[in-house]
Amino acid sequence: MATSSRKTPTSTPLASKRALPRDPSSEVPSKRKNSAPQPSLLQSAGPFVEGSIVRISMENFLTYDVCEVSPGPHLNMIIGANGTGKSSIVCAICLGLAGKPAFMGRADKVGFFVKRGCSRGMVEIELFRASGNLVITREIDVAKNQSFWFINKKSTTQKIVEEQVAALNIQVGNLCQFLPQDKVGEFAKLSKIELLEATEKSIGPPEMHRYHCELKNFREKEKQLETSCKEKTEYLEKMIQRNERYKQDVERFYERKRHLDLIEMLEAKRPWVEYENVRQEYEEVKQARDRVKEEVRKLKEGQIPMTRRMEEIEKQRHVLEAQIKEKATDIKETSQKCKQKQDIIERKDKHIEELQQALIVKQNEEHDRQRRISNTRKMIEDLQNELKTAENCENLQPQIDAITNDLRRVQDEKALCEGEIIDKRRERETLEKEKKNVDDHIVRFDNLMNQKEDKLRQRYRDTYDAVLWLRNNRDKFKQRVCEPIMLTINMKDNKNAKYIENHIPSNDLRAFVFESQEDMEVFLKEVRDNKKLRVNAVIAPKNSYAAKAPSRSLNELKQYGFFSYLRELFDAPDPVMSYLCCQYHIHEVPVGTERTRERIERVIQETRLKQIYTAEEKYVVKTSFYSNKLISSNTSLKVAQFLTVTVDLEQRRHLEEQLKEINRKLQLVESGLSTLRETNKHLEHKDNELRQKKKELLERKTRKRQLEQKISSKLGSLKLMEQDTCNLEEEERKAATKIKEINVQKAKLVTELTNLVKICTSLHIQKVDLILQNTTVISEKNKLESDYMAASSQLRVTEQHFVELDENRQRLLQKCKELMKRARQVCNLGAEQTVPQEYQTQVPTIPNGHNSSPPMAFQDLPNTLDEIDALLTEERSRASCFTGLNPTVVEEYTKREEEIEQLTKELKGKRIELDKYRENISQEDYDKYGIRIRVKFRSSTQLHELTPHHQSGGERSVSTMLYLMALQELNRCPFRVVDEINQGMDPINERRVFEMVVNTACKENTSQYFFITPKLLQNLPYSEKMTVLFVYNGPHMLEPNRWNLKAFQRRRRRITFTQPAQ
C-alpha cells in the first residue's frame, strides 16, 4: 500500500510535496471489490513472486520529502491527479533498480531527480526473495552527480546491483516490462527485430535470447569458416612453393656444414698434437741437463770480449745518427730553394705567353681597321653615284599639308573613340566586380541553405524529398506554401537557436505551412498518399498572429534578467510566424539569462509566467488544481541541431534581382564596345593609309639632303680610321726584345736550379751512405746483444745445474698441463674426467639433425701441426666457396616445414568443423526474425502493421496494452510497470482495457503489475486481489503525526451504525 502524500508550504515561494512516513497506524486502505456497487477498501494480501517489489521508499526525491509505498502482489493501481507524484514512483523504481535516467526520457543526469533545494536524495527498493528479501538503496549526490549503492545496508557497486537485478529477471530497460509515461510512444517505434528481442527477454527463459543470438551467429561463423579454409589453403600452397625454392639452398648449407664439422675435428686434434710435441721436448730437456756443466765455463770466457765490443759499437752509432740528422736538415733547405727557383721560372713563362697574346690582339685590330676603311670607301662611292642620279626635288608641301590636316582630324576622332572604349571597359569591369560580389554572396547563402537542407536530408529524408517535389510543383497551389519551418526560420543569433528547438517540437519544425486547407489536401494526397512519404503539414491561422503584441512589455521583465521574447530571436515568413504565435505563443515566452535562473523563485512568484527560459534551462509553471499554488518543473536545454545556420532569404532574393540587372547592363556595355571597336578599327585603317602617303612624300622631299649628310658622315669616319694607324713591326720588335730578356733570366735561373739539384743529390747520397753504415753497426750490435743474451740465458740455466734444469722441466711440465687443459676444453672434457676412448680413436659424431657426416677417427687425421694447418686451410677454402648462405634460411625452412605440417592439421580440423556446421545447422536467416503486430479497429478495414505513423495515439495505446496483456500470463519477469497509457483512449476502449488488465493481472501465478493513471471511469469492475494506491496532495492534508488509520475506521463504523437510528 502507499502512504498518502500531502503538500505543505515551505520557506520558498514554491510549495513542496511531503509523503507521510510509514507507520502501523498510518496505512491507507486500498479499494476492494464487494457486493456493493462501490468497492470496499481492504488490506491487500497474496503471495509475491520471486523479485516482486515489497516496498518503495523515497527521500528528497522529485516531489517527495519522505515517502514509502507498499504495493500488493498482483495488480497495483496508482491513482492521483496530475502533478501529485505518480510518475515519481515510477522513476524511483527505475533508478532504484540500477536503471539509467534516459530510460524515463525526463533528464539525462541523475542529479535532476533530487528535490530542488536538497543536496542529497535516496531511493530504496525491497524485492521479495524466498531466501530473504533483497533491499537495494541508492543515494544520489547532486553536487557530484554520483550515486552510492547499498545492498541490505552494506555498501556495494552498481555492477553488483545490476547483476543481482538481472538474476531476478528484472529489465527496466525493456519496454515490454517497464513502460514509463514518456516512453509510451517509443513502443510502437520498435522494429520487428527489436520487439522480438524485447519479448524474448520478457517472457522467455534466460537462455532463450542467448540461443537466438547464437543462432544468428551460426551463419556468420559458417562464412568465417569458409573464408578461413580458403585463406589457409592458399597460404599453405604458397608455403609449399616457397620451401621448394629454398630446398637447394638448404642442401648447400648442409654441405658447407660438413666441411665446418671437419674443420671442427681438426681444431679439436691440433691441441693434442701440440701437447705431444711439448712432451717430447720435455724429455729432451731432461736428457740434456748432464751436458750443460761443460758449456758454462766456455760461455763465461766468451762474455768479456762481447761486452767491450758492444760499448764501442754504441758510441759509433750515436756519431752516425747525429750526422744523418745534419744531412737531413741540409737536404730540406736545398729542396726549398729548388722550389722557389721553379716558381720564378713558371712566372717568367707566363709573362712570355702574355706578351705574345698582346701582340696577336694588336695584329688582329690592324687587319680589322684596314677592312673597315675599304668598306667605307666603297659605301661613299655608292652614295655619290646615287646622288648624281637623284631627281630634282618637286613642290610637295601643299600635298603634305593636306594629308597632315586629314591625319589630325582622323586622330582626334580616334582618340575620342578610344576614350569611349576605355570608359566602357571601366564600366564593364565595375559591373563584373559587382557581379562577382553578388555571385559570392549568393554562393555563401546557397552553402548555408545547403547545410540546413543536408541536415534535413540526413535526419528526415521523406521531408527532404517532399521539399524537392514542392519546389518543382508550386504552380499546383493557389496560395502561398511555406517549406518546413526549420528551413524558413532564420536566427538572428545562432546562440539562441537552442531556445527555439527546445520550444517547438521536431514534428512541427519539419512541418509544411499552408494558408489554404485545399492546398494542404492536394499536397498530402500527392506526397503522403501517392509517394508514401511521412511528412507533417499545418495551416496558418486565417487572422495573422505574427504582429500580435505580448501581454506584458519586455521593459517590465528586464529587471528579472529577460532580454527578449522568443518571437524576436528569429525571422520567418508571415504564415510561419503567425502559426508559431498562435500554437506556441512565442510572443508571450520570454528568454532570460543566468541572472534569471539565480532569482527564479522570485520570477515565478511575481511574474506568473507560464513558460520561462533561462541560459540553460526551461521552466514550466502550472497552478495546482487543489491548492491553487504554483508548481514549477524545469528541464535542461538540449543542444541545437538544425537552426544554427542563418540564411536571410529576403536578402538572397534581392541579390538575385540585383544580379539580373547587372547582367542586363553588361549586355548593353558589350554591345556598345563592339560598335566602338568597329569604328576604331576603321579609323585605324584610315590613319595608317594617310601616314603611309605622308611618309612617301617626305622621303621624296628629303632624299637628296639625306644622301649628302650620309656622304659627309662617311668621309669623316674614313678620315678618323686612316689617322688611327698602328706600327706592327715596331710592336713585334718590342715584344721580341722583352721575350729575349725574359729568356736570359730564365737561363740563369735554370743554371742555378741545376746546381741546387746537384747539391741536393749529393746530400741524399751522403745521407744514404751514413744510413747504411748506421744499419751495419746496429745489425752488428743486435747480433752481439743476441749472442750475449743467449749465452747469458744459457749460463743462468746451467749455473744452477740440476735446480735450473728442474725449473726448466717444471716449466715444460706446466706448459704440458696448459696444453692438456686446452685440449680437454676443446673436446668438452672435465678436469677430473679421463680421456674417453672416442677421443683417442675417433672424433665424436656431431648430430645436426640432417645428413650428419660419418665419424672420422683421430688416427685418420694428420699427426703433425703443418699437415693439420694445411688441411684446415684447404677445408676453410672449400667452406668459403659456399657464399650467400644464410643460417636463417635453414631455420625458416625447418620452421616452415613445421608450420606446413601444423597448418595442414588445422586446415583438416577447420574442414571437419565446417562439414559439421553444414550437417547440423539449417540454412536460415535468424538475424531477420522478428514480431509484427497487426491490428484493425474497424470491421471494414484490413489488418495493418502497428507503426508510429499509421494509427492514432489512442489506437497505439490500445494495441500496446493488448500486446502487454497477452504477455502477462507468459511473463517470466517479476513485475510490469505501465504509466498513463490510457490518456489517449476513448471511454469505451479505456473501460475494455481496464477490465482486461484486472482480469489478467489478478489471476493466480501472474507477476506483479503497476498501472498508473490520473483518471478513472465510473462503475469500473475491481478484483479483491488488486491494490489501489491513492496519491493525495493539497493544503488541507493532515500532518503526518496526526494520521491514524484505525481512528478513521472507528469513526466510519460509528457513522454507519448511527445511520439506521436516524
mmCIF file of C-alpha atoms in Angstrom, residues 752-914:
data_model
loop_
_atom_site.group_PDB
_atom_site.id
_atom_site.type_symbol
_atom_site.label_atom_id
_atom_site.label_comp_id
_atom_site.label_asym_id
_atom_site.label_seq_id
_atom_site.Cartn_x
_atom_site.Cartn_y
_atom_site.Cartn_z
ATOM 1 C CA GLU A 752 121.010 27.929 -60.544
ATOM 2 C CA LEU A 753 118.275 25.282 -60.249
ATOM 3 C CA THR A 754 120.572 22.666 -61.808
ATOM 4 C CA ASN A 755 123.339 23.424 -59.306
ATOM 5 C CA LEU A 756 120.858 23.160 -56.430
ATOM 6 C CA VAL A 757 119.585 19.791 -57.703
ATOM 7 C CA LYS A 758 123.152 18.501 -57.912
ATOM 8 C CA ILE A 759 123.845 19.649 -54.353
ATOM 9 C CA CYS A 760 120.601 18.031 -53.132
ATOM 10 C CA THR A 761 121.503 14.775 -54.921
ATOM 11 C CA SER A 762 124.949 14.765 -53.357
ATOM 12 C CA LEU A 763 123.464 15.307 -49.915
ATOM 13 C CA HIS A 764 120.978 12.432 -50.443
ATOM 14 C CA ILE A 765 123.867 10.117 -51.440
ATOM 15 C CA GLN A 766 125.858 11.079 -48.355
ATOM 16 C CA LYS A 767 122.778 10.556 -46.162
ATOM 17 C CA VAL A 768 122.124 7.116 -47.642
ATOM 18 C CA ASP A 769 125.775 6.147 -47.106
ATOM 19 C CA LEU A 770 125.538 7.202 -43.447
ATOM 20 C CA ILE A 771 122.249 5.296 -43.028
ATOM 21 C CA LEU A 772 123.847 2.146 -44.467
ATOM 22 C CA GLN A 773 126.818 2.484 -42.077
ATOM 23 C CA ASN A 774 124.406 3.005 -39.153
ATOM 24 C CA THR A 775 122.373 -0.020 -40.220
ATOM 25 C CA THR A 776 125.548 -2.171 -40.326
ATOM 26 C CA VAL A 777 126.546 -1.004 -36.869
ATOM 27 C CA ILE A 778 123.023 -1.639 -35.486
ATOM 28 C CA SER A 779 122.940 -5.071 -37.094
ATOM 29 C CA GLU A 780 126.281 -5.942 -35.560
ATOM 30 C CA LYS A 781 125.110 -4.624 -32.190
ATOM 31 C CA ASN A 782 121.871 -6.619 -32.365
ATOM 32 C CA LYS A 783 123.805 -9.746 -33.212
ATOM 33 C CA LEU A 784 126.206 -9.218 -30.334
ATOM 34 C CA GLU A 785 123.296 -8.498 -27.976
ATOM 35 C CA SER A 786 121.519 -11.600 -29.192
ATOM 36 C CA ASP A 787 124.588 -13.727 -28.714
ATOM 37 C CA TYR A 788 125.213 -12.184 -25.314
ATOM 38 C CA MET A 789 121.623 -12.700 -24.205
ATOM 39 C CA ALA A 790 121.668 -16.281 -25.469
ATOM 40 C CA ALA A 791 124.921 -17.008 -23.666
ATOM 41 C CA SER A 792 123.658 -15.292 -20.500
ATOM 42 C CA SER A 793 120.393 -17.231 -20.605
ATOM 43 C CA GLN A 794 122.178 -20.473 -21.133
ATOM 44 C CA LEU A 795 124.677 -19.549 -18.402
ATOM 45 C CA ARG A 796 121.947 -18.830 -15.880
ATOM 46 C CA VAL A 797 120.302 -22.115 -16.707
ATOM 47 C CA THR A 798 123.439 -24.170 -16.436
ATOM 48 C CA GLU A 799 124.824 -22.369 -13.329
ATOM 49 C CA GLN A 800 122.055 -23.725 -11.213
ATOM 50 C CA HIS A 801 122.758 -27.190 -12.574
ATOM 51 C CA PHE A 802 120.027 -29.535 -11.562
ATOM 52 C CA VAL A 803 117.938 -26.762 -9.890
ATOM 53 C CA GLU A 804 117.680 -24.701 -13.091
ATOM 54 C CA LEU A 805 117.197 -27.827 -15.162
ATOM 55 C CA ASP A 806 114.440 -28.829 -12.775
ATOM 56 C CA GLU A 807 112.830 -25.374 -13.186
ATOM 57 C CA ASN A 808 113.020 -25.817 -16.920
ATOM 58 C CA ARG A 809 111.423 -29.210 -16.509
ATOM 59 C CA GLN A 810 108.664 -27.655 -14.341
ATOM 60 C CA ARG A 811 108.087 -25.001 -16.965
ATOM 61 C CA LEU A 812 107.692 -27.579 -19.669
ATOM 62 C CA LEU A 813 105.538 -29.644 -17.368
ATOM 63 C CA GLN A 814 103.305 -26.610 -16.707
ATOM 64 C CA LYS A 815 103.077 -25.988 -20.433
ATOM 65 C CA CYS A 816 102.079 -29.589 -20.949
ATOM 66 C CA LYS A 817 99.324 -29.161 -18.382
ATOM 67 C CA GLU A 818 98.082 -25.991 -20.060
ATOM 68 C CA LEU A 819 98.008 -27.684 -23.445
ATOM 69 C CA MET A 820 96.250 -30.676 -21.903
ATOM 70 C CA LYS A 821 93.697 -28.324 -20.319
ATOM 71 C CA ARG A 822 93.152 -26.581 -23.634
ATOM 72 C CA ALA A 823 92.752 -29.920 -25.414
ATOM 73 C CA ARG A 824 90.189 -31.010 -22.818
ATOM 74 C CA GLN A 825 88.266 -27.754 -23.235
ATOM 75 C CA VAL A 826 88.181 -28.206 -26.991
ATOM 76 C CA CYS A 827 86.812 -31.744 -26.535
ATOM 77 C CA ASN A 828 84.437 -30.672 -23.726
ATOM 78 C CA LEU A 829 86.102 -32.846 -21.045
ATOM 79 C CA GLY A 830 86.157 -32.017 -17.330
ATOM 80 C CA ALA A 831 89.355 -31.559 -15.278
ATOM 81 C CA GLU A 832 88.894 -34.850 -13.429
ATOM 82 C CA GLN A 833 87.439 -36.742 -16.362
ATOM 83 C CA THR A 834 89.572 -39.316 -18.111
ATOM 84 C CA VAL A 835 90.058 -39.093 -21.842
ATOM 85 C CA PRO A 836 87.258 -41.126 -23.453
ATOM 86 C CA GLN A 837 88.012 -43.849 -25.956
ATOM 87 C CA GLU A 838 86.324 -41.991 -28.804
ATOM 88 C CA TYR A 839 88.735 -39.036 -28.456
ATOM 89 C CA GLN A 840 91.639 -41.426 -28.644
ATOM 90 C CA THR A 841 90.382 -43.333 -31.656
ATOM 91 C CA GLN A 842 87.786 -41.179 -33.422
ATOM 92 C CA VAL A 843 86.068 -37.838 -33.498
ATOM 93 C CA PRO A 844 82.634 -37.878 -31.846
ATOM 94 C CA THR A 845 79.653 -37.738 -34.094
ATOM 95 C CA ILE A 846 78.215 -34.226 -34.161
ATOM 96 C CA PRO A 847 74.472 -34.543 -34.535
ATOM 97 C CA ASN A 848 72.916 -31.921 -36.785
ATOM 98 C CA GLY A 849 69.576 -33.484 -37.408
ATOM 99 C CA HIS A 850 70.095 -33.620 -41.187
ATOM 100 C CA ASN A 851 72.536 -35.815 -43.159
ATOM 101 C CA SER A 852 75.232 -35.959 -40.438
ATOM 102 C CA SER A 853 78.685 -36.866 -41.789
ATOM 103 C CA PRO A 854 80.088 -40.290 -40.736
ATOM 104 C CA PRO A 855 82.500 -40.231 -37.727
ATOM 105 C CA MET A 856 86.185 -39.830 -38.603
ATOM 106 C CA ALA A 857 88.865 -41.304 -36.281
ATOM 107 C CA PHE A 858 91.679 -39.134 -34.894
ATOM 108 C CA GLN A 859 94.120 -41.712 -36.268
ATOM 109 C CA ASP A 860 92.856 -40.980 -39.813
ATOM 110 C CA LEU A 861 93.698 -37.272 -39.447
ATOM 111 C CA PRO A 862 97.246 -35.817 -39.916
ATOM 112 C CA ASN A 863 99.617 -36.172 -36.943
ATOM 113 C CA THR A 864 101.752 -33.031 -37.450
ATOM 114 C CA LEU A 865 100.841 -29.396 -36.973
ATOM 115 C CA ASP A 866 101.893 -28.444 -40.514
ATOM 116 C CA GLU A 867 99.710 -31.127 -42.073
ATOM 117 C CA ILE A 868 96.796 -30.190 -39.807
ATOM 118 C CA ASP A 869 97.180 -26.473 -40.684
ATOM 119 C CA ALA A 870 97.370 -27.277 -44.381
ATOM 120 C CA LEU A 871 94.212 -29.408 -44.218
ATOM 121 C CA LEU A 872 92.452 -26.705 -42.167
ATOM 122 C CA THR A 873 93.334 -24.104 -44.799
ATOM 123 C CA GLU A 874 92.022 -26.359 -47.538
ATOM 124 C CA GLU A 875 88.745 -27.111 -45.750
ATOM 125 C CA ARG A 876 88.223 -23.458 -44.879
ATOM 126 C CA SER A 877 88.718 -22.531 -48.519
ATOM 127 C CA ARG A 878 86.130 -25.104 -49.555
ATOM 128 C CA ALA A 879 83.699 -23.881 -46.897
ATOM 129 C CA SER A 880 84.217 -20.287 -48.021
ATOM 130 C CA CYS A 881 83.126 -21.267 -51.562
ATOM 131 C CA PHE A 882 79.582 -21.681 -50.274
ATOM 132 C CA THR A 883 78.794 -17.974 -50.241
ATOM 133 C CA GLY A 884 75.440 -16.309 -49.875
ATOM 134 C CA LEU A 885 74.125 -18.923 -47.448
ATOM 135 C CA ASN A 886 72.143 -17.613 -44.516
ATOM 136 C CA PRO A 887 71.536 -19.802 -41.446
ATOM 137 C CA THR A 888 68.175 -18.110 -41.057
ATOM 138 C CA VAL A 889 67.141 -19.668 -44.388
ATOM 139 C CA VAL A 890 67.580 -23.152 -42.864
ATOM 140 C CA GLU A 891 65.788 -22.077 -39.698
ATOM 141 C CA GLU A 892 62.968 -20.603 -41.761
ATOM 142 C CA TYR A 893 62.916 -23.747 -43.922
ATOM 143 C CA THR A 894 62.658 -26.022 -40.868
ATOM 144 C CA LYS A 895 60.174 -23.683 -39.188
ATOM 145 C CA ARG A 896 58.141 -23.509 -42.391
ATOM 146 C CA GLU A 897 58.128 -27.339 -42.649
ATOM 147 C CA GLU A 898 56.715 -27.493 -39.117
ATOM 148 C CA GLU A 899 54.257 -24.693 -39.939
ATOM 149 C CA ILE A 900 53.141 -26.534 -43.087
ATOM 150 C CA GLU A 901 52.503 -29.661 -41.041
ATOM 151 C CA GLN A 902 50.647 -27.676 -38.359
ATOM 152 C CA LEU A 903 48.684 -25.734 -40.980
ATOM 153 C CA THR A 904 47.693 -28.973 -42.712
ATOM 154 C CA LYS A 905 46.297 -30.307 -39.428
ATOM 155 C CA GLU A 906 44.477 -27.015 -38.732
ATOM 156 C CA LEU A 907 43.010 -26.967 -42.246
ATOM 157 C CA LYS A 908 41.793 -30.532 -41.846
ATOM 158 C CA GLY A 909 40.175 -29.612 -38.494
ATOM 159 C CA LYS A 910 38.555 -26.496 -39.986
ATOM 160 C CA ARG A 911 37.081 -28.512 -42.863
ATOM 161 C CA ILE A 912 35.716 -31.131 -40.460
ATOM 162 C CA GLU A 913 34.214 -28.336 -38.324
ATOM 163 C CA LEU A 914 32.697 -26.695 -41.422
#
